[in-house]
PDB file of C-alpha atoms and ligand atoms in Angstrom:
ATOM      1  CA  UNK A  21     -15.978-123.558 -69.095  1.00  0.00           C
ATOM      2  CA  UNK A  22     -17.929-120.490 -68.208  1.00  0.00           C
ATOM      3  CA  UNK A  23     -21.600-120.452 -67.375  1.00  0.00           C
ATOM      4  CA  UNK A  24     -24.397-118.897 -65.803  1.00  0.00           C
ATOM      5  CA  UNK A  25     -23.606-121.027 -62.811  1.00  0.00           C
ATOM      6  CA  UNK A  26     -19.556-119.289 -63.085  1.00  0.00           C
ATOM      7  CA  UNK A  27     -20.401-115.741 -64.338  1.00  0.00           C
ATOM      8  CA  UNK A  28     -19.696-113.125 -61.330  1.00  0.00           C
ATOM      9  CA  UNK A  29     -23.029-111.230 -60.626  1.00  0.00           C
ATOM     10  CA  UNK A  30     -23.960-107.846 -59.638  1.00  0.00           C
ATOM     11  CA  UNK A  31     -23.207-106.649 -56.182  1.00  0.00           C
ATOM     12  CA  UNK A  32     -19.582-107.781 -56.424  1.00  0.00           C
ATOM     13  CA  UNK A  33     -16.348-105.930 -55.911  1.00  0.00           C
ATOM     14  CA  UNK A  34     -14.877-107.368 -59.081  1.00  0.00           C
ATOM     15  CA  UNK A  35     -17.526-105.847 -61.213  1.00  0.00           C
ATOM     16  CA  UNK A  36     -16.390-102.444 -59.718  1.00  0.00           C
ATOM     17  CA  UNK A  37     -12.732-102.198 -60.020  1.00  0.00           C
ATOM     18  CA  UNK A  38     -11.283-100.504 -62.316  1.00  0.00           C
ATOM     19  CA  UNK A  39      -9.037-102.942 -64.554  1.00  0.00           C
ATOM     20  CA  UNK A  40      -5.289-103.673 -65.805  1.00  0.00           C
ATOM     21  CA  UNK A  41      -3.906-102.694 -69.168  1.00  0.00           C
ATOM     22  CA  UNK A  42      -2.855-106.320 -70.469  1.00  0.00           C
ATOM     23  CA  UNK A  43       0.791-107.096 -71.507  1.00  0.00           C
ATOM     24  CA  UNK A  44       1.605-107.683 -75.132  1.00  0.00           C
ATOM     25  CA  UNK A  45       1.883-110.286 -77.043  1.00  0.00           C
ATOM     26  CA  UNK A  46      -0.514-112.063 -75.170  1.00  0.00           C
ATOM     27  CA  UNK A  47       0.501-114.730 -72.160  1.00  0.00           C
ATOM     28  CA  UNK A  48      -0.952-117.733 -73.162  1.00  0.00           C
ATOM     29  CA  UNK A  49      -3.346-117.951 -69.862  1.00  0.00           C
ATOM     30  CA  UNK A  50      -4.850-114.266 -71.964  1.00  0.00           C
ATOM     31  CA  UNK A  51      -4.944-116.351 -74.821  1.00  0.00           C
ATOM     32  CA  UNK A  52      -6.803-118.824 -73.215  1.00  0.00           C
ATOM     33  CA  UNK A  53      -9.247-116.373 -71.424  1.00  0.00           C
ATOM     34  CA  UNK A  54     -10.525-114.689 -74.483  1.00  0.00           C
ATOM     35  CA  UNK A  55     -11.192-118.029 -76.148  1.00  0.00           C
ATOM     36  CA  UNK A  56     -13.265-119.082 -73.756  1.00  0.00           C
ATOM     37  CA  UNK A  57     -15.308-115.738 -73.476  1.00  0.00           C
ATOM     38  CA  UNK A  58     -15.454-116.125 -77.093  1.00  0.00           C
ATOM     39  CA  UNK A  59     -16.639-119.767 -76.606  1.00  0.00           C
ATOM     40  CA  UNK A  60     -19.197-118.314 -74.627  1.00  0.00           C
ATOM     41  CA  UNK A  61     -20.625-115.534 -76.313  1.00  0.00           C
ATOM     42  CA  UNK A  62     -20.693-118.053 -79.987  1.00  0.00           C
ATOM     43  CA  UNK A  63     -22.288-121.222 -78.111  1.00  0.00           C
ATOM     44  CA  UNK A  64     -24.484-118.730 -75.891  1.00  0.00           C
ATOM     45  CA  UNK A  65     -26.593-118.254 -79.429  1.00  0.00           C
ATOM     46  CA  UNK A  66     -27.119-121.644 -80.295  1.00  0.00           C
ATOM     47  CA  UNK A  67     -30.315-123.359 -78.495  1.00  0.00           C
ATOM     48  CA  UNK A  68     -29.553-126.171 -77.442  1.00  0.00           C
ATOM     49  CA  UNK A  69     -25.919-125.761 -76.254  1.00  0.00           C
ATOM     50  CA  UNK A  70     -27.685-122.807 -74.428  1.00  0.00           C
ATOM     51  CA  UNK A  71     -30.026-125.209 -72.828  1.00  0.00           C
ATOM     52  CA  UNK A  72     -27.554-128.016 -71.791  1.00  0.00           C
ATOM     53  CA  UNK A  73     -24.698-125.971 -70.111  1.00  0.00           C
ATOM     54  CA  UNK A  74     -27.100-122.828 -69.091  1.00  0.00           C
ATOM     55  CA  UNK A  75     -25.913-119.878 -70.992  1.00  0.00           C
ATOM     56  CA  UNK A  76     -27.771-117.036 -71.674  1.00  0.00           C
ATOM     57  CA  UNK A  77     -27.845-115.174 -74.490  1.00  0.00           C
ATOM     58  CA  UNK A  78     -25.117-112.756 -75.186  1.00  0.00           C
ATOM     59  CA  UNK A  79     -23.658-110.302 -77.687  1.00  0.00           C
ATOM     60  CA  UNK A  80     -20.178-109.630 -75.375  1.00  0.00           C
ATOM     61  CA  UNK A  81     -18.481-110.632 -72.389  1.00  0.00           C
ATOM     62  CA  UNK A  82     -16.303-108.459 -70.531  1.00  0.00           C
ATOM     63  CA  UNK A  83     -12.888-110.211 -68.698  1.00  0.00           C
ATOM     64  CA  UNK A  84     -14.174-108.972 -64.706  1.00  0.00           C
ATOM     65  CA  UNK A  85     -17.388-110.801 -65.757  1.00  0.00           C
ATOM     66  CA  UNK A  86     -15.695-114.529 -65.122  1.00  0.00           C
ATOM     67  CA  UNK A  87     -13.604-112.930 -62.625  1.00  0.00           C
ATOM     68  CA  UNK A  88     -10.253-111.749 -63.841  1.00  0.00           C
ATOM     69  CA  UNK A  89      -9.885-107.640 -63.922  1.00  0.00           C
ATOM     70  CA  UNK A  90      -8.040-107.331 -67.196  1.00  0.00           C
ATOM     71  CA  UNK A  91      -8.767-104.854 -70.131  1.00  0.00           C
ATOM     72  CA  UNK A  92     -10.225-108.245 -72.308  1.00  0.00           C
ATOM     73  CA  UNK A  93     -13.582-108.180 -73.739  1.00  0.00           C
ATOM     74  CA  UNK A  94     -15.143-110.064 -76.880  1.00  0.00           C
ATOM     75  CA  UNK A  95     -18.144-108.453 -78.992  1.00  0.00           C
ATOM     76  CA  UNK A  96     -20.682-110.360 -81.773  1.00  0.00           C
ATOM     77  CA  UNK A  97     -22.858-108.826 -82.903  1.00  0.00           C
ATOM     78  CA  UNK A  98     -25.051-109.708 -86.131  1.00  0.00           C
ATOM     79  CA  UNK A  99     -26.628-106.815 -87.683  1.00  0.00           C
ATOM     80  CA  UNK A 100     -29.204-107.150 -90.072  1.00  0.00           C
ATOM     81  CA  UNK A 101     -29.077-105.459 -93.608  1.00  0.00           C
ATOM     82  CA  UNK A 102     -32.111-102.835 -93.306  1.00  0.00           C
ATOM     83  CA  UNK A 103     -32.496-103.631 -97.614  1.00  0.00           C
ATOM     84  CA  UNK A 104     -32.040-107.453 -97.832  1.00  0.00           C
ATOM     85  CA  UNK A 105     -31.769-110.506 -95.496  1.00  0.00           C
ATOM     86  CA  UNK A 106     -27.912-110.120 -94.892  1.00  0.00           C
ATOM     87  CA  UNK A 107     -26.704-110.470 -91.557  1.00  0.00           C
ATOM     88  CA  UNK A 108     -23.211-109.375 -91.481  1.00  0.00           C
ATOM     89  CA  UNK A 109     -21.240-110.545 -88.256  1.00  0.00           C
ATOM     90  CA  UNK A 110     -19.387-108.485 -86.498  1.00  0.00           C
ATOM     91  CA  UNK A 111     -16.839-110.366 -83.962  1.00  0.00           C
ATOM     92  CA  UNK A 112     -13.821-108.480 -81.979  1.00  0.00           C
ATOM     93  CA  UNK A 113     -11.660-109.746 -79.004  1.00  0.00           C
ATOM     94  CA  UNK A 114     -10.532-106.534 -78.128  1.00  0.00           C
ATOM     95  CA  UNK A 115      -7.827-105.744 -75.703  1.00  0.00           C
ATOM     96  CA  UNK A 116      -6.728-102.498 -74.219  1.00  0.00           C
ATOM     97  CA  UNK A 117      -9.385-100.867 -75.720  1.00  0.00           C
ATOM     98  CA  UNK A 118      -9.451 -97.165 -75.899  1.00  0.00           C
ATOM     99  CA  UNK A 119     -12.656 -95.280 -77.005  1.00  0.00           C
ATOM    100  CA  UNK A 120     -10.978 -92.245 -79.387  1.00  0.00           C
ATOM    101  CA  UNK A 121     -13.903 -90.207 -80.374  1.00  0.00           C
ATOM    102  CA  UNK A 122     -17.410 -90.081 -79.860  1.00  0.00           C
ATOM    103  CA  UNK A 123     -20.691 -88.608 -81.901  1.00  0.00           C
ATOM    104  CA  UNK A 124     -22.127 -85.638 -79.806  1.00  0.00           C
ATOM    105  CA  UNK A 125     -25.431 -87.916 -81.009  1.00  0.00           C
ATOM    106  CA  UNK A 126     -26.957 -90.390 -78.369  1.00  0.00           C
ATOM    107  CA  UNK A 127     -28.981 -93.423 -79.044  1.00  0.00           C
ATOM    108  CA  UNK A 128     -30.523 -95.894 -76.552  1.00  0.00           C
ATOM    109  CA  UNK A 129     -32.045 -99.153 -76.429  1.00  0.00           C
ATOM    110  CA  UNK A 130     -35.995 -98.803 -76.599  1.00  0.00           C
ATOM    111  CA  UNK A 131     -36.306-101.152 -74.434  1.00  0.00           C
ATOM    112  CA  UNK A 132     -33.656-100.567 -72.028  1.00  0.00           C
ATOM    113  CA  UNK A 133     -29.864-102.550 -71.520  1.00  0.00           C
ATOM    114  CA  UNK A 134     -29.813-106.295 -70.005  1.00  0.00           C
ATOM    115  CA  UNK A 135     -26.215-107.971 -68.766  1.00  0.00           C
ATOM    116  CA  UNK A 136     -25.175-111.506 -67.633  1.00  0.00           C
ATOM    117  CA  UNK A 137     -23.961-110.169 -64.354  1.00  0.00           C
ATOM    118  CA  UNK A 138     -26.995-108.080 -63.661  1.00  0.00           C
ATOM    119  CA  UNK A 139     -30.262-110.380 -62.719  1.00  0.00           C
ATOM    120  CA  UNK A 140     -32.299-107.226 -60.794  1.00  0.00           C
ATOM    121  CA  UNK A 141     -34.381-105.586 -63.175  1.00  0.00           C
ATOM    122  CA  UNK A 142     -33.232-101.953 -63.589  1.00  0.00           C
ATOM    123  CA  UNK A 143     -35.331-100.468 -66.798  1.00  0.00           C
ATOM    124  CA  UNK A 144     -34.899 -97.186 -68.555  1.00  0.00           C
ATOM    125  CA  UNK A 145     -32.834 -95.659 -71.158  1.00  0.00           C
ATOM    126  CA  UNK A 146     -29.186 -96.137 -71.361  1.00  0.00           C
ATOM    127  CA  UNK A 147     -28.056 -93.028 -73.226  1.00  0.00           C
ATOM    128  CA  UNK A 148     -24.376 -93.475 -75.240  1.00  0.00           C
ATOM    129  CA  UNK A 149     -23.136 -92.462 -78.066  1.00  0.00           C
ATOM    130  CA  UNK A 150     -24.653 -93.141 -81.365  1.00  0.00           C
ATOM    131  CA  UNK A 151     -20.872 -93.411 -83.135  1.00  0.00           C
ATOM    132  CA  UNK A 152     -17.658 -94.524 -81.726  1.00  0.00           C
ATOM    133  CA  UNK A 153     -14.225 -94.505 -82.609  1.00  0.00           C
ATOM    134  CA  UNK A 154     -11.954 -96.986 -80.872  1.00  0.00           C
ATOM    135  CA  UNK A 155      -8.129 -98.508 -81.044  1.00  0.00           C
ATOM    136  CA  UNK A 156      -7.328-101.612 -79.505  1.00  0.00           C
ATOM    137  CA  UNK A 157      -5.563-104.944 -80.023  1.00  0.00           C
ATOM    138  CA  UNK A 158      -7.666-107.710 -81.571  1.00  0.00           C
ATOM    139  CA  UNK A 159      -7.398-111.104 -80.740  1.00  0.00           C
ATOM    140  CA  UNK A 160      -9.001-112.718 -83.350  1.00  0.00           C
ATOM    141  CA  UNK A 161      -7.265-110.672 -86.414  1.00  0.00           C
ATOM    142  CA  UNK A 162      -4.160-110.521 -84.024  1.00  0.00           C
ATOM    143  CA  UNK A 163      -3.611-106.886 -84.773  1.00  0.00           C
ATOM    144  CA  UNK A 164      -3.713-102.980 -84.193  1.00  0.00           C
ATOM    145  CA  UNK A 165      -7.620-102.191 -84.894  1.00  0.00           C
ATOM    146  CA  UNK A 166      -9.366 -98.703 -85.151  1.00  0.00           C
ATOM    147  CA  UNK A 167     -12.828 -99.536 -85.535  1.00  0.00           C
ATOM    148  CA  UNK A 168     -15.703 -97.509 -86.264  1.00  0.00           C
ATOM    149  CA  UNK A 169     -18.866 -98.320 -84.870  1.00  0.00           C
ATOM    150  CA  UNK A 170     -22.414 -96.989 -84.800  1.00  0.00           C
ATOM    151  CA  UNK A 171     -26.045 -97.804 -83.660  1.00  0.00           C
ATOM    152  CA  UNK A 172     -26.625-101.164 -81.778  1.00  0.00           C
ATOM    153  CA  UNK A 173     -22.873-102.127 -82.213  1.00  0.00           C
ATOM    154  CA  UNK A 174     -21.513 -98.992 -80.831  1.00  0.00           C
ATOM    155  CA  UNK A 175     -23.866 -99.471 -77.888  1.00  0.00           C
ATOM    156  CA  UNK A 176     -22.819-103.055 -77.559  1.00  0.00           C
ATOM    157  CA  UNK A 177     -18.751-101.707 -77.414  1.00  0.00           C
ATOM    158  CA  UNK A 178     -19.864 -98.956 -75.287  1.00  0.00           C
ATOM    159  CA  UNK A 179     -21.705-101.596 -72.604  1.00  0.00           C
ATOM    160  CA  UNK A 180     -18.455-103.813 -72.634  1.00  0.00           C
ATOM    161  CA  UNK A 181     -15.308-101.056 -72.112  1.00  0.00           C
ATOM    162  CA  UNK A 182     -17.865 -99.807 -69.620  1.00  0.00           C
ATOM    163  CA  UNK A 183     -17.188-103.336 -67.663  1.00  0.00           C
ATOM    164  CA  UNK A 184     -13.715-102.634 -68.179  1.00  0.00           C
ATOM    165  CA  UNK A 185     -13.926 -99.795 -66.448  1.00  0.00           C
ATOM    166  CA  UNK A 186     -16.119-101.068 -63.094  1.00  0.00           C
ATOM    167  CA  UNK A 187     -19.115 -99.307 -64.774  1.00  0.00           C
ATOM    168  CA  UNK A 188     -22.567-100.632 -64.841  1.00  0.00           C
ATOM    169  CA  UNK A 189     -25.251 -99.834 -67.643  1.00  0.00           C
ATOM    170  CA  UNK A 190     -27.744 -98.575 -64.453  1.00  0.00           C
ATOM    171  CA  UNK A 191     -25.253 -95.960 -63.876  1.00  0.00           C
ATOM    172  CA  UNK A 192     -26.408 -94.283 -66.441  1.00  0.00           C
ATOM    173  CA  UNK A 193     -29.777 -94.623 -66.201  1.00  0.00           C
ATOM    174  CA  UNK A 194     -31.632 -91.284 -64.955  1.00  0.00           C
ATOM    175  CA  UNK A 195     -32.424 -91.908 -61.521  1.00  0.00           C
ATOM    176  CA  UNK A 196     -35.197 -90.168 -60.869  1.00  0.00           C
ATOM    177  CA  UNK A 197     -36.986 -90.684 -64.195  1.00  0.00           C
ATOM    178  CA  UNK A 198     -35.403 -93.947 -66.184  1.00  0.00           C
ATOM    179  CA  UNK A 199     -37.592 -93.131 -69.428  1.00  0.00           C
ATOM    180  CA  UNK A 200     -37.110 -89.811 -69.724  1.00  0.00           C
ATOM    181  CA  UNK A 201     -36.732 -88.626 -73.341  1.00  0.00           C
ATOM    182  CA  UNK A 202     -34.116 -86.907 -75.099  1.00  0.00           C
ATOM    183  CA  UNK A 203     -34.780 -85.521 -78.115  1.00  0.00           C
ATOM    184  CA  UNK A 204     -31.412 -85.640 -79.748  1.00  0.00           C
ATOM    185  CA  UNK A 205     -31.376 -89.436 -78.895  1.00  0.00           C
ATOM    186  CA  UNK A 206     -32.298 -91.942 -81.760  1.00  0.00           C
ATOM    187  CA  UNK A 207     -34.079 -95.307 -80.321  1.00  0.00           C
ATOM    188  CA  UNK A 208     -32.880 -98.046 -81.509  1.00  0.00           C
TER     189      UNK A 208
HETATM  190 CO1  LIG B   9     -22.661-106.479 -69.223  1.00  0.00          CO
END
């Protein structure tokens, strides 16, 4: 079972490398790995599962994360309906994927990006692209996706391929000046 006790943390070679295109159909030790990053990420929201088994809170999970440098990552996100109390759930187990356009349009977090693997503080804006485009195998519908993604999602699938690709959200934080604004940026 992963945990907070199991998840690999920032410095660690893992989180840097660069990882594998995965084989398909899935082996079943893939299989196995995404359910139990999906476990994570589903039982990481509920309180008192949280509380028991230490898990902290998490909208996506990235394969190097518990250790294994495959292209693997699971996203769930709920997003709330700005016009009624909807919350729509959006839930991918994405392999391979491939960002295949991008809005010129950034948007940030106004309060900066956090990460299971990252427990020094390192605040400021993480700029990315307010709408993404991106084809990849899903798990959970066990198919070819293109999804379309904007706002706090798109940031969320942005964060995760980033792992994917032994990128950390401080990389793109402005060095000198974390808060600087840019004025073609929407905070979200
Ligand atoms: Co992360």
């Amino acid at each position: 079972m992963i945990t907070m006790d199991t998840i690999i943390k920032d410095p660690n070679e893992i989180l840097r490398t660069k990882c594998e295109k995965v084989s398909l159909p899935l082996s079943v030790e893939d299989k196995d790995l995404l359910e139990k990053m999906l476990k994570y990420v589903r039982d990481s929201r509920n309180e008192e599962l949280a509380e028991k088994y230490n898990l902290m809170p998490a909208v996506g999970i990235a394969a190097p994360q518990v250790g294994v440098n495959k292209q693997m990552t699971i996203v769930s996100v709920e997003e709330h309906d700005a016009n009624s109390e909807q919350v729509t759930l959006y839930e991918y187990a994405l392999v391979n994927p491939v960002i295949v356009s991008k809005s010129e349009k950034k948007c940030a977090l106004s309060n900066g990006e956090g990460c299971l693997s990252i427990t020094a503080p390192h605040e400021g804006y993480v700029y990315r692209s307010m709408r993404i485009k991106v084809k990849a195998y899903d798990y959970l519908t066990d198919q070819q996706i293109t999804l379309s993604a904007s706002g706090y999602l798109a940031i969320v699938i942005q964060h995760e391929i980033d792992h994917l690709n032994g990128i950390l959200f401080y990389d793109h934080i402005h060095e000198s000046d974390p808060w600087l604004e840019d004025e073609n940026a929407i905070l979200i």
